XYZ file of C-alpha atoms in Angstrom:
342
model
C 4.549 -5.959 -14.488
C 1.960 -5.773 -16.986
C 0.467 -8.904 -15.518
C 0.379 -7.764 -12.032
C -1.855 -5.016 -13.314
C 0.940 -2.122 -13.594
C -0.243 0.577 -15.581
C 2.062 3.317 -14.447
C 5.548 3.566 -13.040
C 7.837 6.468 -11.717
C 11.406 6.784 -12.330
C 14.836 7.800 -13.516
C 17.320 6.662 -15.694
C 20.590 5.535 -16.031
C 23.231 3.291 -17.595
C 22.260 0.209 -15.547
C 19.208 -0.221 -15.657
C 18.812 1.233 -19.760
C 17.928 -2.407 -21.009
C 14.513 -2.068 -18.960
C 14.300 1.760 -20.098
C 14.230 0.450 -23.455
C 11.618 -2.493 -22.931
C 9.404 0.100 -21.741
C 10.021 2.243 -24.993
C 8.852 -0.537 -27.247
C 5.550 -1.283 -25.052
C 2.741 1.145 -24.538
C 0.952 -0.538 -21.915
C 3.230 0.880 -19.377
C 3.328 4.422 -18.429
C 6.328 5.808 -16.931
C 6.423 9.124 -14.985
C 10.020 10.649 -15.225
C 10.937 12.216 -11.818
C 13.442 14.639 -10.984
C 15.628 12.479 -7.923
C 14.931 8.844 -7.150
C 13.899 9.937 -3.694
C 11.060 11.930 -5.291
C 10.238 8.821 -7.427
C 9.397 6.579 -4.576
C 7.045 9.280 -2.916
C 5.262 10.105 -6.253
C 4.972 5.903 -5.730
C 3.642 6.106 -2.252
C 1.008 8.831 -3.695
C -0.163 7.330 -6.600
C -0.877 3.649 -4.242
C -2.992 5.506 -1.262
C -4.893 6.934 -3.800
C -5.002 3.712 -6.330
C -5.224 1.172 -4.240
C -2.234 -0.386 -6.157
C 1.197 -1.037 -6.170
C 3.325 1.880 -6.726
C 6.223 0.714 -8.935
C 9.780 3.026 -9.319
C 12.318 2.127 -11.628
C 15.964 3.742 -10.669
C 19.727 2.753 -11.794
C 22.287 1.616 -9.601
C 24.774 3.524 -7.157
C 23.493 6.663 -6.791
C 20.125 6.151 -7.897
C 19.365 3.431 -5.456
C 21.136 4.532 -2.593
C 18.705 8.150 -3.429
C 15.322 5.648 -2.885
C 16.450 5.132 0.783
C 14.080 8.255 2.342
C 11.229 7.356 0.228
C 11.538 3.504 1.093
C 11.418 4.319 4.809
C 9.292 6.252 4.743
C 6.859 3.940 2.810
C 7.852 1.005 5.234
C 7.003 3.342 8.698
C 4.050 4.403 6.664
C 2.743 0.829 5.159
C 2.637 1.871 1.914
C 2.896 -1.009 -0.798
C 5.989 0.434 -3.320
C 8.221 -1.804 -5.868
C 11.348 -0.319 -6.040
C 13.408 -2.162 -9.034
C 16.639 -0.897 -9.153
C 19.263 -1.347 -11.999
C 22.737 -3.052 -11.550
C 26.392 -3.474 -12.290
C 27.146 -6.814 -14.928
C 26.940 -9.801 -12.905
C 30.521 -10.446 -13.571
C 31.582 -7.256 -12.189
C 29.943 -7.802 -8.911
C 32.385 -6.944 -6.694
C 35.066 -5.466 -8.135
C 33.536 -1.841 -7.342
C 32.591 -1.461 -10.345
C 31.621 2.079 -11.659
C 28.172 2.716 -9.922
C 28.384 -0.528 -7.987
C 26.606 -0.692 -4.575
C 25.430 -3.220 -2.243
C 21.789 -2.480 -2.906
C 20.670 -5.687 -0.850
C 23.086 -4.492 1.878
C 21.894 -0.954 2.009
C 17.938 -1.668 1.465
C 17.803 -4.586 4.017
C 16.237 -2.351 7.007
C 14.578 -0.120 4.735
C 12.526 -3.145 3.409
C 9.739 -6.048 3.914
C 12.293 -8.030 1.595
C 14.595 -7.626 -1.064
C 16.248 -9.773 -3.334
C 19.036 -9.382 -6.336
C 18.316 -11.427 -9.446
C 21.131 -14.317 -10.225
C 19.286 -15.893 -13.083
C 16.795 -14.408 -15.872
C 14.827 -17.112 -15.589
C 13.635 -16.215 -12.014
C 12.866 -12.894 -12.893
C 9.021 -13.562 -12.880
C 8.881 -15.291 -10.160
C 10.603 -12.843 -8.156
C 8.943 -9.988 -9.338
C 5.275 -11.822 -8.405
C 6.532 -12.609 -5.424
C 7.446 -8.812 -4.626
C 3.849 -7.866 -5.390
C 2.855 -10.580 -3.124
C 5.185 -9.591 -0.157
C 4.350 -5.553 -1.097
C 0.616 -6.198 -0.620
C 0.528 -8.824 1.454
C -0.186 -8.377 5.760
C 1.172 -5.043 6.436
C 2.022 -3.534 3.213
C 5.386 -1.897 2.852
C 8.484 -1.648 0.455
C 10.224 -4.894 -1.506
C 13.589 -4.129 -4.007
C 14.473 -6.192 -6.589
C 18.018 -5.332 -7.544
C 18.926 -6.353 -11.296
C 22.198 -6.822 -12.789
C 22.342 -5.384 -16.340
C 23.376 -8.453 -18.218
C 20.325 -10.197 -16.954
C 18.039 -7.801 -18.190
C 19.453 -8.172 -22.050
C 18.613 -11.799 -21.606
C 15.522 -14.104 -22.963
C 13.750 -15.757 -20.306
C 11.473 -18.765 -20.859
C 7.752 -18.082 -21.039
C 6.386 -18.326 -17.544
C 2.774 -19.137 -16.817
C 0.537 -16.070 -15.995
C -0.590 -15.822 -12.668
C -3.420 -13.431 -10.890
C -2.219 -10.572 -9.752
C -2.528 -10.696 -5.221
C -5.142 -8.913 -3.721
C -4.039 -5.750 -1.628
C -4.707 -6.488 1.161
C -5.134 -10.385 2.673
C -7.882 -11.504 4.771
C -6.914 -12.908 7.872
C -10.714 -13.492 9.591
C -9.682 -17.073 9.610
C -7.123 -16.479 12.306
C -9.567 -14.735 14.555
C -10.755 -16.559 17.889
C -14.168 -15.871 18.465
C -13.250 -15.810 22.103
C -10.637 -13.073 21.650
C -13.743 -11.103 19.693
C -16.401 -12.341 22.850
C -14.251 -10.930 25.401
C -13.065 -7.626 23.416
C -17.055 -6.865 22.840
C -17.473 -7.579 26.942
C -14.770 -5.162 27.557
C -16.295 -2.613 25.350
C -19.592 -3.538 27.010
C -18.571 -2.702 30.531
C -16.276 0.265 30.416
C -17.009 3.439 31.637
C -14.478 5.574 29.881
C -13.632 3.737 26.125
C -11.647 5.653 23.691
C -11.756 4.590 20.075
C -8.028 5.035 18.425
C -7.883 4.490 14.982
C -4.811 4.324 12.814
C -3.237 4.094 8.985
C -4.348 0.860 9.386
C -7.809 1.282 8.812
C -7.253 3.365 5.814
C -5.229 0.784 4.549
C -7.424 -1.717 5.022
C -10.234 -0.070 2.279
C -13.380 1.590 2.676
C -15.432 -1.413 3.770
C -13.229 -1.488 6.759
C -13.653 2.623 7.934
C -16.921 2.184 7.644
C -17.554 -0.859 10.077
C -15.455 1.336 12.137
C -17.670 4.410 12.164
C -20.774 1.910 12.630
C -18.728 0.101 15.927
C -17.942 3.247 17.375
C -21.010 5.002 16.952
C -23.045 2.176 18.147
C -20.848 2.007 21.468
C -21.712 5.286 21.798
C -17.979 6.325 22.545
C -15.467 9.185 21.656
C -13.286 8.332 18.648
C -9.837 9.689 17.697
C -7.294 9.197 15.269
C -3.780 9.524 14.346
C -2.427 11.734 11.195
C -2.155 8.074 9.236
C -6.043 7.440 9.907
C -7.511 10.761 8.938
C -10.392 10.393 6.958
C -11.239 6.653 8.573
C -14.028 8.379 10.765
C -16.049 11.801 9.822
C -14.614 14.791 11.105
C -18.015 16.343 10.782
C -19.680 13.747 13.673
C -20.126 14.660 17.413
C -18.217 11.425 18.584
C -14.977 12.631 16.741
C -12.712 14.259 19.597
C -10.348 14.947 16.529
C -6.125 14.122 16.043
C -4.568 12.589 18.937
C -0.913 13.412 19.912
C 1.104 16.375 20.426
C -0.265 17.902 17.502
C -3.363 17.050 18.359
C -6.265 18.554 20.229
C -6.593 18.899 23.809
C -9.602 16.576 24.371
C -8.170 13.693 22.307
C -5.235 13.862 24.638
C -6.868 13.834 28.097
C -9.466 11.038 27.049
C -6.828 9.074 25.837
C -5.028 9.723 29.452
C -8.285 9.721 31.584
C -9.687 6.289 29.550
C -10.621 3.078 31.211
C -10.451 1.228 28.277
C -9.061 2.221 24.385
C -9.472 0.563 21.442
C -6.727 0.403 19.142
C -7.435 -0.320 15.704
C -4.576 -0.428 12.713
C -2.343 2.179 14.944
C 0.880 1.139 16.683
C 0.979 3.655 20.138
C 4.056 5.336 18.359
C 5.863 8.188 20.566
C 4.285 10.863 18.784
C 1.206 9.138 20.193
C 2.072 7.976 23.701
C 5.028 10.948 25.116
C 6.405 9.164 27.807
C 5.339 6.005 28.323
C 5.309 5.387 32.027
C 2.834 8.337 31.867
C 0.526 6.878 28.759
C -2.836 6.102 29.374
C -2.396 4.845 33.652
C -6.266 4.014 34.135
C -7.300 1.933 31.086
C -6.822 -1.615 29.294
C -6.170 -2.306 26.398
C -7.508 -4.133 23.023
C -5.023 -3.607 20.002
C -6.443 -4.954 16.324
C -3.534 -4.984 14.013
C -2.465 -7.156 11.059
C 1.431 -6.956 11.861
C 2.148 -9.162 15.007
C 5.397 -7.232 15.343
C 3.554 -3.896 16.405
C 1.212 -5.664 19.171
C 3.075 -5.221 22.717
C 5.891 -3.259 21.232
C 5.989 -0.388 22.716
C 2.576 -0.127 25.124
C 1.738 -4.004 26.756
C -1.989 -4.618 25.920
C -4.220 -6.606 27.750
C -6.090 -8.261 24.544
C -4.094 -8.404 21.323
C -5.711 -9.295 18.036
C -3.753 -10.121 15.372
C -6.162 -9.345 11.830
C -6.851 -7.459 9.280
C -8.973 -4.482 10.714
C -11.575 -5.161 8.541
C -11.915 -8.945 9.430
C -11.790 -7.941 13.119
C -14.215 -5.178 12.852
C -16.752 -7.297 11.248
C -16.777 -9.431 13.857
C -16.784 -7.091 16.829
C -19.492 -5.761 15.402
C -21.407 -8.696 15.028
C -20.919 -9.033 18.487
C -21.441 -6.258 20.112
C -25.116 -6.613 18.964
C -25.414 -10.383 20.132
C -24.692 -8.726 23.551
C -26.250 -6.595 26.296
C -26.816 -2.464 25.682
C -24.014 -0.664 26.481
C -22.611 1.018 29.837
C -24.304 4.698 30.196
C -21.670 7.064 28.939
C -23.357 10.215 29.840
C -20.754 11.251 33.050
C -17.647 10.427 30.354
C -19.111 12.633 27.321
C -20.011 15.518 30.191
C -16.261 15.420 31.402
C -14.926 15.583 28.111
C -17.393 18.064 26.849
C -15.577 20.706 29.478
C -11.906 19.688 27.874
C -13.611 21.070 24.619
């Protein structure tokens, strides 16, 4: 943990997973924040990494403390939230024999995860536990458990060699096609009503990213909105910014969105707090989605130019390109429509 750059942790404690407890005792280098309920541990997690930039990291014993991290871990999967979740367990010899506080953590964590995995040998415990960080932070961050039997964790390992801690977030501008970028920027170019929609995903992505958002959409000249996840991506304070979309959003952001010829999706997914009923969504307008999870492109709205990238990759790139080409379409008739929705 310590040399995946873990500073703090949040937990609770219990027979199973005590061995660790006491490891953390005997080293100072780790804090640990003692919760109240597991749940509550993994969303103290999910706090501490939007803010951090890190990897939150909760510690909780078996049975009833893992099968408590369930809320928190979906919610940090939905949400893309990078969390560690190592959970104590039963004596490897007493898998399976229900066991008191026994569970199938693997089982119940499967679609509540990115990955899990339940330790069979101490010496694979760093490996595993770099390759959680990796897998955490990695593409479209989300949840990973490690589940840990408690006669592993009062065993010596070997010495395993140190390794760099991943970055956050990975760069994908290598998998960009320049032609995918060339065509998105002529899109932009020629519409008459674009719609910026920005999601959790820029947020995620970092500052760098938000801000070659706010410069892309300002030179374009277009309105901008954003989900709840991507608050703070784009100033509230600037004239472009029709405010939240959805159905607790405002009533401009929700008729551009539905009058657009063209929107923009960047690191948001069209969920159905977005979209209502589909068949309804957004009737006039194509679509460009920029998102680093292949699985959320075409899901649920069909797009007519899918990017698969990191939104700050992409970004840099569009804008590149949108000032290689021609000035924009006038968007005077578009900002006078939605100025009477205001």
């Amino acid at each position: 943990l310590i040399e995946m750059g873990v500073t703090t942790l949040f937990g609770y404690p219990g027979g199973a997973v005590l061995p660790l407890y006491d490891a953390l005792f005997e080293d100072a280098r780790l804090k640990h924040v003692l919760v109240r309920h597991e749940q509550a541990a993994v969303h103290a997690a999910e706090g501490y990494a939007r803010t951090t930039g890190k990897v939150g990291v909760v510690l909780v014993t078996s049975g009833p403390g893992v099968c408590n991290t369930i809320s928190g871990l979906v919610d940090a999967l939905c949400d893309s939230v990078p969390i560690v979740c190592i959970s104590g367990q039963v004596s490897s010899l007493l898998l399976g024999t229900d066991a008191f506080q026994e569970c199938d953590a693997v089982g119940l964590t499967r679609s509540a995860t990115k990955w899990n995995h339940q330790i069979k040998t101490v010496d694979e415990v760093a490996g595993v536990v770099r390759k959680a960080f990796s897998v955490a932070a990695g593409g479209r961050p989300g949840p990973v458990v490690i589940d840990f039997p408690k006669d592993l964790q009062q065993q010596l390992s070997k010495p395993q060699p140190a390794l760099r801690a991943p970055a956050l977030v990975v760069p994908l501008a290598n998998r960009i096609s320049r032609e995918r970028v060339k065509t998105a920027a002529a899109m932009i170019r020629a519409a008459k009503r674009p719609v910026f929609y920005g999601g959790g995903g820029l947020v995620n992505s970092g500052e760098t990213a938000c801000a070659r958002f706010t410069r892309v959409v300002q030179a374009t000249g277009a309105p901008c909105t954003l989900t709840l996840m991507g608050l703070g991506a784009y100033p509230a304070s600037d004239p472009q910014f029709l405010g939240m979309l959805g159905m607790h959003g405002t009533v401009e952001a929700n008729l551009a969105m539905h009058e657009a010829d063209l929107i923009i999706a960047v690191g948001a997914r069209f969920d159905d707090r977005i979209t209502g009923r589909l068949k309804d969504f957004a009737p006039h307008a194509k679509k460009i989605h920029i998102d680093i999870d292949p699985g959320s492109i075409n899901k649920i709205v069909k797009v007519d130019l899918p990017m698969v990238a990191d939104c700050g990759a992409a970004l840099a790139l569009l804008e590149e390109e949108l000032a290689a080409q021609l000035a924009p379409t006038d968007t005077s008739a578009w900002w006078s429509r939605i100025t009477t929705w205001r």
